[in-house]
Amino acid sequence: MSATDPTAAPPVTLADYAAGARSVVEPDVWDFLEGGAGDERTLAANLAAFDRVSLRPRVLTGRGTPDTKTAILGRGWAAPVAVAPMAYHTLAHPDGESATARGAGAAGVPLVVSTFASRTFEEIAAEASGPLWLQVYCFRDRATTRRLVERAEQAGFEALVLTVDAPRLGRRLRDVRNGFRLPRGVAPANLSGADFSSPSAHAATEFEPALDWSVISWLRSVSSLPILVKGILSPDDARRALAAGVDGIVVSNHGGRQLDGAPATLDVLPEIAAAVAGACPLLVDGGIRRGADVLAALASGADGVLLGRPVLHGLAVAGARGVEDVLALVTEELTEAMALTGIGSVRDAGPELVGGRAVPARPVHNPGPSGLRPEDLHGSVSDPVLGTMTFLNEITTHYPDAVSFAPGRPYEGFYDTEQIFTYLRRYLDHLETGGATPEQVRSALFQYGPTSGQIRELIADSLRKDEGIDVPPESVVVTVGAQEAMLLAVRALIRGPEDVLLVSSPCYVGITGAARLLDIHPTAIAEAEGGFRCADLAAAIRAERARGRRPRAFYIIPDHSNPTGTTVPLETRRELLELAAREDILIIEDSPYRLVSPGRQLPTLKSLDRGRRVLHLGSLSKTLFPGARVGFAIADQPVTDASGRTSLLADELTKIKSMVTVNTSPLSQAVVAGMLLTADGRASELNKATAAYYGDAMRVTLQALESG
């Protein structure tokens, strides 16, 4: 059984590996490894929870060999199992985390590296062939945390796992009984300058004790890596995590919780899964000792599990090969459990598999006469971003005399109610002059009309005259404001979790809100002093590809950006188009303010686009008629199917629109079309006075601010 006894029978169960490990490490070291980050009660509760679960066998399902593969954060895993973060692997084997990385890579699963790893991030990365994530503790000295994160990112790590339930590690009872201190020569390879011999004492003095949810934003500011939070045990905290914008959640009670009756992770997993509702990957750890435990976790709502102590047992017995064997054994047991329960894929695991629950079933919530609760709805409705537009419009409605710089509402003094009828009549005359019969004119106003819009020719003509954008009308989709155009573009381009939407940041709240509705978490490209830099976008694209993800599109407002007000220089615009071609991404150009801005305008990205790299979004709200809610998307990119048939991206956006708004109001389109026709298609002519007025208002405002 022992690694030092070549005649012993090889381990064939996880219990064999545990026995073998116990025989090759010192007793106090064994207690340290087994004690984990909690104590005996934590481990016992987790083990008991899995023991209470029974899985329902199914027969004659015709499923064939089960498929254990999954994908999380855009990376494929051979099984829904990752190696949990654990400190000081050199206590189990001289090669430490380097050997663990080799074993995890050979098994095709990720390794979550502890901040207190006994090998450097660079050494571990050199041995890894699978994804590496970094477990992050937030230190009182944020500069220390920043340096660790930056080093890990530079070494090729693909995600950050922030431990949020460990403001202190608590009393590890086995270590207290043994008076355990780390052996000489064992210390965190990535930290220095402190006494690490007593892990609990070090944590008490060095960990930040007063973290709040703002730490997520802080981590975003220092790293572009996806962020998971580890230590969630309640649905409320899961919802808070989603609102904070995390990329994943780990249900875990390994943060040293010493509360009597603190729940086992499997006990709380179903209600947390219900709260998350698929908005991000959900992982769980604690007490997993069999492949059937993995399947029970999946059936209870997890997307994957983190396996801890058994990996250290394999490491102690046979180094990297032992780690690989332990992970292979768990995967083999998972495959067997899936076959016996009739599951063909890990994606098929659901609550119907579970015959016995870890805790008595909670009563199903019945809204009754009191209505729904926020937690019964999609997580986006609790996101503050989604309330922004409504709040700004309500403020303006309730306080009409207030001067507000927030909502971007056009000045109402430019409008005359009677003009609506004039413009509508102008469009009807246009239809009749073009040969439309009275029945066709009636249908154009009263019926739904084509989903792609009935004034595409007029919009294309206006863009050609005002902006030098020469595209066929077939590439235009008329939308319900530019906001719908954003939703259609993001939904069409971002296919799944492996696809990435990049955004210039700070960015317009509408794009982040649309992404949130679709459970997409954009990657922010922070503007430097002076504005956007292509080098920062190129670096972010490389980083995303290093994590196995696929950058698809970059959203930017190049003219008078909302909210920063910056304008991208002409040279940078050309550089951005070259970058998009080189990196094979699309640019989503949003430019609603150009025609109402004073001064000479730079060319749009779309007018400079020679490779169909730009998906241009436009709005006629700021320039013509806000209440009409007419926007558009220019999507002239070719889409070729497997048979070789080619269409336009505009056709695909139209398919999505047909299931969102069906069509844009024909009456609104008619009024806007009449406005364009009165100016021979030149919206710029209709906005000369508007732009001059706003220019004067801007100068007066700046003078008042300077004098005040």
XYZ file of C-alpha atoms in Angstrom:
708
model
C 0.000 0.000 0.000
C 2.807 2.414 0.825
C 4.740 4.314 -1.801
C 7.910 3.031 -0.123
C 6.866 -0.600 -0.405
C 7.114 -1.767 -4.048
C 5.652 -5.162 -3.182
C 2.393 -3.743 -1.856
C -0.751 -4.107 -3.951
C -1.537 -0.944 -5.921
C -4.352 1.208 -4.552
C -7.687 0.594 -6.270
C -10.043 2.803 -4.225
C -9.800 6.265 -2.747
C -9.750 4.634 0.675
C -6.639 2.703 -0.404
C -4.951 5.959 -1.356
C -5.909 7.498 1.994
C -4.416 4.533 3.848
C -1.285 4.676 1.725
C -0.866 8.389 2.319
C -1.234 7.974 6.054
C 1.589 5.471 6.029
C 4.094 7.764 4.305
C 3.628 11.091 6.101
C 4.290 12.054 9.708
C 1.277 11.832 12.047
C 1.093 15.587 12.724
C 1.434 16.328 9.008
C -1.341 13.822 8.289
C -3.585 15.629 10.775
C -2.761 18.955 9.117
C -3.622 17.598 5.659
C -6.812 15.943 6.884
C -7.884 18.916 8.957
C -8.260 21.038 5.843
C -9.333 24.617 6.245
C -12.092 23.705 8.677
C -12.250 21.086 11.429
C -13.661 17.611 12.003
C -17.243 18.845 12.264
C -17.118 20.496 8.845
C -15.765 17.386 7.167
C -18.147 15.071 9.017
C -21.157 17.167 7.983
C -20.127 17.131 4.337
C -19.471 13.381 4.293
C -22.769 12.647 6.039
C -24.700 14.761 3.541
C -23.439 12.700 0.601
C -24.026 9.461 2.521
C -27.705 10.382 2.892
C -28.183 10.681 -0.855
C -29.306 7.756 -2.964
C -29.406 7.801 -6.749
C -32.317 6.260 -8.667
C -31.238 3.487 -11.059
C -32.736 3.475 -14.555
C -32.750 0.580 -17.014
C -33.069 0.043 -20.783
C -32.348 3.693 -21.525
C -30.298 2.987 -24.662
C -27.835 5.718 -23.758
C -24.596 3.953 -24.639
C -21.293 4.967 -23.029
C -21.822 8.064 -20.859
C -19.974 11.263 -21.770
C -18.315 12.893 -18.765
C -16.891 15.871 -20.664
C -18.039 19.394 -19.852
C -17.007 22.996 -20.529
C -16.733 25.715 -17.902
C -15.614 29.302 -18.551
C -15.018 28.355 -22.156
C -12.593 25.499 -21.438
C -13.244 21.812 -21.940
C -12.816 19.475 -18.956
C -12.522 15.682 -19.286
C -14.901 15.417 -16.328
C -16.795 17.923 -14.168
C -14.034 17.705 -11.553
C -11.254 20.159 -10.689
C -8.536 19.984 -8.052
C -9.515 22.150 -5.083
C -7.092 24.751 -3.698
C -4.947 23.305 -0.915
C -1.817 24.749 0.632
C 1.665 23.279 0.936
C 1.593 20.247 -1.352
C 5.245 19.627 -0.488
C 3.988 18.257 2.819
C 2.587 15.346 0.793
C 5.333 14.988 -1.840
C 8.689 16.732 -2.509
C 7.565 17.873 -5.980
C 4.540 19.592 -4.466
C 2.197 21.502 -6.757
C 4.417 20.830 -9.774
C 3.519 17.143 -9.529
C -0.134 17.959 -8.871
C -0.214 20.106 -12.023
C 1.237 17.270 -14.090
C -1.308 14.807 -12.742
C -4.280 17.150 -13.203
C -3.178 17.981 -16.734
C -2.825 14.311 -17.628
C -6.353 13.730 -16.303
C -7.688 16.666 -18.350
C -9.007 18.724 -15.439
C -8.108 22.124 -13.936
C -6.005 22.795 -10.859
C -6.925 25.602 -8.478
C -3.624 26.781 -7.011
C -3.584 28.056 -3.434
C -2.101 31.428 -2.569
C -0.043 29.371 -0.108
C 1.356 26.995 -2.715
C 4.814 25.674 -1.955
C 5.907 26.065 -5.590
C 5.993 29.324 -7.524
C 3.259 30.112 -10.001
C 5.832 30.015 -12.764
C 7.088 26.562 -11.730
C 3.553 25.208 -11.585
C 2.635 26.721 -14.961
C 5.724 25.145 -16.541
C 4.419 21.684 -15.568
C 0.735 22.257 -16.337
C -1.038 21.083 -19.470
C -4.526 21.941 -18.210
C -6.204 25.116 -16.925
C -4.782 26.783 -13.816
C -6.884 28.993 -11.550
C -5.585 31.004 -8.597
C -7.270 30.930 -5.224
C -7.067 34.479 -3.875
C -7.107 35.627 -0.274
C -7.420 39.390 0.064
C -4.648 40.689 2.309
C -4.735 43.846 4.394
C -2.003 45.075 2.088
C -3.869 45.161 -1.219
C -0.556 45.632 -3.035
C 0.388 42.090 -1.994
C -2.828 40.704 -3.449
C -2.339 42.722 -6.626
C 1.200 41.370 -7.110
C 0.017 37.784 -6.670
C -2.792 38.254 -9.184
C -0.523 39.930 -11.722
C 2.094 37.184 -11.418
C -0.508 34.467 -11.868
C -2.017 36.186 -14.902
C 1.427 36.604 -16.471
C 2.118 32.918 -15.828
C -0.976 31.972 -17.834
C -3.531 31.321 -15.080
C -7.090 31.523 -16.407
C -9.309 32.553 -13.488
C -9.311 33.912 -9.944
C -11.136 32.104 -7.122
C -11.667 34.595 -4.314
C -12.185 32.960 -0.917
C -14.843 35.144 0.677
C -15.673 33.245 3.875
C -12.274 33.410 5.548
C -11.699 36.721 7.307
C -9.864 34.332 9.611
C -9.156 30.616 9.353
C -10.520 29.683 12.744
C -9.147 27.136 15.204
C -8.050 23.959 13.418
C -8.645 21.487 16.214
C -6.174 18.828 15.073
C -3.409 21.418 14.786
C -4.237 22.857 18.199
C -4.020 19.413 19.773
C -0.713 18.667 18.050
C 0.785 22.127 18.494
C 1.450 21.899 14.762
C 3.825 24.285 13.009
C 5.012 24.001 9.437
C 8.273 22.031 9.110
C 11.417 23.997 8.357
C 11.734 24.685 4.659
C 7.986 24.548 3.973
C 6.585 28.007 3.208
C 4.533 29.808 0.558
C 6.748 30.131 -2.500
C 4.876 33.206 -3.734
C 4.880 35.193 -0.486
C 7.644 36.492 1.707
C 8.305 38.738 4.657
C 6.054 37.100 7.256
C 6.045 34.202 9.712
C 4.080 31.407 8.035
C 4.923 28.632 10.486
C 1.470 28.960 12.083
C -1.070 29.289 9.233
C -3.953 30.349 11.470
C -1.920 33.013 13.249
C -0.646 34.377 9.952
C -4.187 34.583 8.563
C -5.431 36.426 11.632
C -2.801 39.146 11.242
C -2.550 39.405 7.438
C -6.033 38.752 5.974
C -8.361 41.715 5.334
C -11.053 41.258 8.030
C -13.638 43.703 6.651
C -14.196 42.747 3.035
C -17.421 43.735 1.298
C -18.748 43.210 -2.232
C -16.704 46.112 -3.572
C -13.728 43.733 -3.586
C -15.103 42.255 -6.835
C -14.847 45.624 -8.560
C -11.368 46.088 -7.129
C -10.233 42.743 -8.521
C -11.731 43.713 -11.881
C -9.590 46.844 -11.790
C -6.359 44.882 -11.378
C -7.065 41.870 -13.598
C -9.029 40.905 -16.695
C -9.364 37.280 -15.522
C -12.786 35.768 -14.724
C -13.617 35.942 -11.015
C -15.293 33.186 -8.997
C -16.231 33.547 -5.340
C -15.639 30.590 -3.020
C -17.479 30.217 0.251
C -21.121 30.879 -0.664
C -23.617 29.076 1.575
C -26.854 31.028 1.111
C -29.087 31.994 -1.832
C -28.988 35.633 -0.755
C -25.199 35.718 -0.961
C -25.379 33.960 -4.339
C -27.684 36.678 -5.641
C -25.387 39.370 -4.242
C -22.478 37.703 -6.006
C -24.351 37.749 -9.313
C -25.261 41.411 -8.833
C -21.577 42.142 -8.208
C -20.801 40.591 -11.599
C -18.904 37.437 -10.655
C -18.168 34.850 -13.342
C -18.721 31.805 -11.125
C -19.671 30.637 -7.632
C -18.203 27.895 -5.447
C -20.477 26.557 -2.716
C -18.024 25.832 0.073
C -17.832 25.707 3.859
C -14.050 25.292 3.974
C -13.310 28.812 5.148
C -12.872 27.784 8.763
C -16.496 28.173 9.793
C -16.798 27.139 13.413
C -20.522 27.728 13.787
C -22.434 24.888 15.406
C -24.855 23.602 12.822
C -23.237 25.314 9.843
C -24.756 23.571 6.801
C -23.053 20.988 4.655
C -22.491 22.190 1.134
C -24.739 19.554 -0.465
C -27.580 20.537 1.874
C -27.681 24.131 0.600
C -26.691 23.451 -3.002
C -30.222 23.032 -4.497
C -31.540 26.375 -3.225
C -28.358 28.178 -4.276
C -28.635 26.585 -7.724
C -32.214 27.856 -7.936
C -31.036 31.360 -7.042
C -28.237 31.290 -9.614
C -30.576 29.868 -12.291
C -27.754 29.146 -14.710
C -26.459 32.721 -14.769
C -22.894 31.530 -14.122
C -21.017 28.273 -13.464
C -21.798 26.777 -10.051
C -19.223 24.526 -8.363
C -19.241 22.774 -5.003
C -16.656 21.191 -2.735
C -16.480 19.342 0.555
C -16.863 15.651 1.343
C -16.674 14.301 -2.227
C -15.165 10.821 -2.063
C -16.836 8.857 -4.896
C -17.917 9.278 -8.464
C -21.498 8.894 -7.246
C -20.924 11.965 -5.054
C -20.001 13.931 -8.161
C -23.220 12.843 -9.873
C -25.245 13.700 -6.749
C -23.744 17.202 -6.814
C -24.610 17.610 -10.501
C -28.148 16.381 -9.884
C -28.456 18.943 -7.087
C -27.594 21.830 -9.384
C -23.796 22.021 -9.622
C -21.921 22.301 -12.908
C -18.839 20.673 -11.405
C -17.026 19.826 -8.192
C -13.689 20.570 -6.561
C -11.886 17.493 -5.222
C -9.482 18.096 -2.349
C -8.006 15.633 0.118
C -8.140 12.535 -2.135
C -5.834 14.366 -4.553
C -3.309 14.947 -1.776
C -3.585 11.267 -0.868
C -2.714 10.299 -4.435
C 0.128 12.831 -4.447
C 1.593 11.397 -1.233
C 1.420 7.812 -2.517
C 2.746 8.206 -6.064
C 3.361 11.860 -6.964
C 1.952 13.051 -10.279
C 0.929 9.521 -11.256
C -1.025 9.192 -8.015
C -2.887 12.431 -8.699
C -3.734 11.255 -12.202
C -4.889 7.866 -10.911
C -7.141 9.391 -8.228
C -8.811 11.676 -10.770
C -9.163 8.812 -13.252
C -10.709 6.642 -10.542
C -13.297 9.290 -9.667
C -14.082 9.782 -13.370
C -14.469 6.007 -13.848
C -16.839 5.825 -10.875
C -18.788 8.792 -12.258
C -19.104 7.021 -15.616
C -20.422 3.920 -13.876
C -22.937 5.926 -11.827
C -24.143 7.689 -14.979
C -24.590 4.378 -16.771
C -26.598 2.917 -13.883
C -28.856 5.967 -13.698
C -29.363 6.144 -17.473
C -27.540 9.439 -17.941
C -25.842 9.917 -21.308
C -24.159 13.243 -20.536
C -23.343 15.244 -17.429
C -25.670 17.921 -18.814
C -28.573 15.493 -18.361
C -28.154 15.150 -14.589
C -31.185 16.607 -12.813
C -33.023 16.404 -9.486
C -35.047 13.403 -10.677
C -31.894 11.286 -10.142
C -31.882 11.849 -6.411
C -33.933 9.397 -4.419
C -32.896 10.567 -0.971
C -32.107 14.149 -0.093
C -29.364 15.385 2.199
C -31.992 17.367 4.098
C -35.784 17.173 4.170
C -37.212 18.805 1.085
C -38.059 22.449 1.567
C -41.644 23.440 0.743
C -42.037 24.747 -2.786
C -42.708 28.467 -2.744
C -46.231 29.324 -3.821
C -46.568 33.029 -4.602
C -50.270 33.031 -3.751
C -52.009 36.378 -3.432
C -48.845 38.146 -2.246
C -47.157 37.769 -5.665
C -43.660 36.768 -6.692
C -40.400 37.377 -4.871
C -37.347 38.836 -6.650
C -35.511 35.554 -6.122
C -38.200 33.801 -8.181
C -37.164 35.853 -11.213
C -34.099 36.050 -13.429
C -31.070 37.470 -11.634
C -30.906 40.463 -13.971
C -34.013 42.049 -12.432
C -32.063 42.561 -9.194
C -29.097 44.064 -11.016
C -28.877 47.834 -10.407
C -27.867 48.310 -14.051
C -31.359 47.418 -15.257
C -32.954 50.167 -13.189
C -30.778 52.941 -14.590
C -32.851 53.968 -17.607
C -36.144 53.894 -15.716
C -34.707 55.938 -12.859
C -33.327 58.657 -15.139
C -36.559 58.981 -17.099
C -38.661 59.088 -13.926
C -36.520 61.852 -12.457
C -37.005 63.943 -15.585
C -40.754 63.257 -15.611
C -41.256 64.168 -11.959
C -38.939 67.208 -12.040
C -39.423 68.737 -15.493
C -37.701 72.010 -14.549
C -34.548 70.312 -13.315
C -31.447 70.513 -15.473
C -30.265 66.913 -15.759
C -27.055 65.841 -17.469
C -27.836 62.142 -17.115
C -30.581 60.856 -19.450
C -29.452 62.472 -22.714
C -32.950 63.701 -23.614
C -33.087 66.051 -26.621
C -34.216 69.632 -25.996
C -38.010 69.700 -26.373
C -38.075 73.273 -27.635
C -37.212 71.976 -31.101
C -40.469 70.049 -31.458
C -43.895 71.139 -32.685
C -46.770 68.705 -32.258
C -48.303 69.599 -35.607
C -45.101 68.504 -37.353
C -46.002 64.866 -36.708
C -48.931 65.133 -39.095
C -46.861 67.030 -41.652
C -44.155 64.363 -41.667
C -46.675 61.533 -41.798
C -48.386 63.144 -44.803
C -45.011 63.586 -46.484
C -44.303 59.853 -46.242
C -47.755 58.905 -47.535
C -47.215 61.192 -50.504
C -43.883 59.468 -51.091
C -45.587 56.069 -51.194
C -48.289 57.275 -53.553
C -45.755 58.960 -55.837
C -43.867 55.704 -55.944
C -46.956 53.915 -57.273
C -48.438 52.436 -54.088
C -52.185 51.797 -54.222
C -54.491 53.105 -51.458
C -54.684 49.561 -50.092
C -50.901 49.293 -49.985
C -50.601 52.672 -48.243
C -53.179 51.588 -45.679
C -51.346 48.329 -45.095
C -48.040 50.177 -44.677
C -49.471 52.058 -41.693
C -51.876 49.600 -40.079
C -50.184 46.234 -40.526
C -47.101 44.791 -38.863
C -44.907 45.230 -41.905
C -41.613 43.467 -42.637
C -39.558 42.514 -39.594
C -36.418 44.040 -41.076
C -38.198 47.386 -41.550
C -40.005 49.206 -44.332
C -37.823 52.343 -44.561
C -34.472 50.626 -45.078
C -33.906 52.330 -48.432
C -34.385 55.777 -46.892
C -32.028 55.030 -44.003
C -29.380 53.659 -46.391
C -29.748 56.798 -48.545
C -29.390 59.054 -45.493
C -26.260 57.248 -44.328
C -24.713 57.540 -47.767
C -25.347 61.303 -47.927
C -24.523 62.202 -44.327
C -21.863 59.695 -43.347
C -20.347 58.301 -46.515
C -21.541 54.838 -45.487
C -22.426 53.065 -48.724
C -24.284 49.831 -47.992
C -27.222 48.096 -49.680
C -30.635 48.530 -48.010
C -30.672 44.759 -47.441
C -27.937 45.188 -44.820
C -30.146 47.508 -42.729
C -32.350 46.249 -39.890
C -34.742 48.862 -38.489
C -34.990 48.388 -34.728
C -36.901 49.698 -31.733
C -34.222 52.215 -30.856
C -30.520 51.453 -30.808
C -31.096 49.514 -27.587
C -32.802 46.698 -29.463
C -30.003 46.780 -32.031
C -27.504 46.150 -29.208
C -29.505 43.213 -27.917
C -29.772 41.662 -31.390
C -26.061 42.124 -32.110
C -24.883 40.662 -28.807
C -27.286 37.720 -29.007
C -26.214 36.888 -32.560
C -22.457 37.181 -32.046
C -21.999 35.665 -28.577
C -22.895 32.024 -29.098
C -21.912 30.514 -25.756
C -19.677 30.837 -22.672
C -16.527 30.403 -24.751
C -17.310 33.575 -26.733
C -16.229 36.965 -25.426
C -17.764 40.411 -25.792
C -15.198 43.126 -25.145
C -16.292 46.664 -24.275
C -14.486 49.963 -23.957
C -14.840 51.019 -20.314
C -16.407 53.071 -18.831
C -19.121 52.218 -21.309
C -22.751 52.967 -22.028
C -24.994 51.227 -19.523
C -27.252 49.961 -22.309
C -24.700 47.482 -23.644
C -23.917 46.067 -20.196
C -27.632 45.813 -19.470
C -28.303 43.956 -22.723
C -25.432 41.587 -21.964
C -26.731 40.998 -18.431
C -30.145 40.010 -19.783
C -28.385 37.363 -21.859
C -26.179 36.157 -18.967
C -23.093 37.490 -20.735
C -20.333 39.136 -18.708
C -18.375 41.529 -20.941
C -14.614 41.928 -20.641
C -13.840 45.583 -19.982
C -11.014 47.394 -21.769
C -10.294 50.342 -19.504
C -9.698 53.663 -21.230
C -6.292 55.101 -20.460
C -5.737 58.783 -19.785
C -6.575 60.394 -23.092
C -8.946 57.665 -24.224
C -9.005 54.208 -25.762
C -5.771 52.471 -26.838
C -5.594 49.631 -29.346
C -2.681 48.077 -27.462
C -4.949 47.460 -24.464
C -7.535 45.754 -26.657
C -4.864 43.585 -28.289
C -3.551 42.529 -24.856
C -7.067 41.619 -23.694
C -7.661 39.552 -26.830
C -4.436 37.627 -26.224
C -5.349 37.053 -22.585
C -8.794 35.719 -23.468
C -7.363 33.342 -26.070
C -4.787 32.125 -23.554
C -7.741 31.111 -21.366
C -9.224 29.134 -24.241
C -11.953 31.664 -24.974
C -12.856 33.250 -28.315
C -13.031 37.061 -28.560
C -15.875 37.816 -30.971
C -16.670 41.513 -30.875
C -15.563 44.831 -29.395
C -18.152 47.489 -28.507
C -17.162 51.151 -28.651
C -18.717 54.608 -28.985
C -15.988 56.357 -30.992
C -17.647 59.799 -31.058
C -18.354 61.676 -27.812
C -18.424 58.457 -25.822
C -21.045 57.962 -23.137
C -20.143 58.522 -20.312
C -16.570 59.833 -20.751
C -17.182 62.178 -23.689
C -13.950 61.139 -25.415
C -13.590 60.903 -29.209
C -11.291 58.362 -30.847
C -8.701 60.055 -33.119
C -8.657 59.240 -36.825
C -5.296 57.469 -36.608
C -6.598 55.248 -33.796
C -9.723 54.448 -35.828
C -7.599 53.163 -38.683
C -5.417 51.222 -36.239
C -8.537 49.668 -34.682
C -9.789 48.473 -38.066
C -6.395 46.927 -38.806
C -6.424 45.224 -35.399
C -9.924 43.839 -36.011
C -8.817 42.347 -39.334
C -5.630 40.929 -37.864
C -7.334 39.378 -34.835
C -10.487 38.352 -36.736
C -13.010 40.143 -34.540
C -15.939 42.433 -35.314
C -16.362 45.990 -34.071
C -19.763 47.075 -32.792
C -19.794 50.816 -33.474
C -22.434 52.782 -31.578
C -22.603 56.415 -32.651
C -25.821 58.224 -31.668
C -24.435 61.703 -30.931
C -22.540 62.689 -34.079
C -25.164 64.767 -35.867
C -26.176 66.742 -32.776
C -22.579 67.646 -31.904
C -20.980 70.910 -33.027
C -17.842 71.088 -35.128
C -16.277 68.924 -37.796
C -16.968 65.219 -37.447
C -14.381 62.498 -37.970
C -15.323 59.625 -40.330
C -17.247 56.803 -38.724
C -15.526 53.450 -38.400
C -18.107 52.045 -40.813
C -17.288 54.609 -43.493
C -13.607 53.598 -43.182
C -14.427 49.890 -43.140
C -13.234 48.035 -46.229
C -13.347 44.518 -44.817
C -16.889 44.452 -43.361
C -15.472 44.387 -39.863
C -17.859 46.982 -38.436
C -21.413 46.323 -37.296
C -22.757 49.875 -37.107
C -25.576 50.757 -34.699
C -27.510 53.974 -35.132
C -30.337 55.861 -33.498
C -32.750 58.457 -34.866
C -33.855 59.346 -31.327
C -31.221 61.988 -30.559
C -31.297 63.394 -34.090
C -34.941 63.291 -35.195
C -37.674 62.005 -32.896
C -37.037 60.331 -29.497
C -40.634 59.231 -29.027
C -40.665 57.307 -32.287
C -38.037 54.877 -30.923
C -36.490 54.112 -34.303
C -32.931 52.835 -34.526
C -31.061 50.612 -36.921
C -28.208 48.179 -37.361
C -25.967 48.004 -40.432
C -24.909 44.351 -40.644
C -23.426 43.700 -44.088
C -21.166 40.846 -42.970
C -21.576 37.668 -45.053
C -22.776 34.499 -43.312
C -22.088 31.246 -45.178
C -23.750 27.979 -44.172
C -22.484 24.420 -44.603
C -23.954 24.156 -48.103
C -22.101 27.271 -49.249
C -25.204 29.475 -49.304
C -24.355 33.043 -48.280
C -26.642 35.570 -46.627
C -26.072 38.750 -44.640
C -25.722 39.078 -40.892
C -28.695 41.453 -41.153
C -30.835 38.442 -42.085
C -29.776 36.651 -38.907
C -30.516 39.721 -36.765
C -33.946 39.856 -38.367
C -34.637 36.277 -37.274
C -33.861 37.214 -33.671
C -35.910 40.405 -33.890
C -38.908 38.394 -35.059
C -38.924 36.736 -31.631
C -38.278 39.930 -29.648
C -40.396 42.798 -31.029
C -41.729 41.207 -34.259
C -41.334 44.528 -36.028
C -40.694 48.228 -35.431
C -43.851 50.353 -35.368
C -44.796 51.221 -38.979
C -46.319 54.474 -37.750
C -43.045 55.486 -36.092
C -41.132 54.528 -39.205
C -43.515 56.586 -41.333
C -43.036 59.765 -39.292
C -39.250 59.397 -39.245
C -39.246 58.677 -42.979
C -41.249 61.853 -43.573
C -38.646 63.853 -41.646
C -35.845 62.440 -43.807
C -37.773 63.122 -47.000
C -38.291 66.801 -46.104
C -34.495 67.214 -45.999
C -33.733 65.101 -49.084
C -32.453 62.351 -46.821
C -29.949 64.541 -45.012
C -30.574 64.236 -41.282
C -27.593 66.546 -40.827
C -29.622 69.396 -42.337
C -32.367 68.856 -39.766
C -29.784 69.039 -36.978
C -27.807 72.160 -37.853
C -29.742 74.341 -35.428
C -29.746 71.563 -32.854
C -25.971 71.109 -32.961
C -25.446 74.892 -32.723
C -27.782 75.113 -29.722
C -26.034 72.268 -27.896
C -22.651 73.812 -28.679
C -23.703 77.100 -27.123
C -25.164 75.286 -24.098
C -21.914 73.372 -23.636
C -19.806 76.532 -23.750
C -22.064 78.362 -21.301
C -22.012 75.363 -18.936
C -18.222 75.095 -19.025
C -17.846 78.828 -18.395
C -20.225 78.605 -15.431
C -18.326 75.665 -13.991
C -15.009 77.451 -14.353
C -16.302 80.624 -12.740
C -18.106 78.771 -9.965
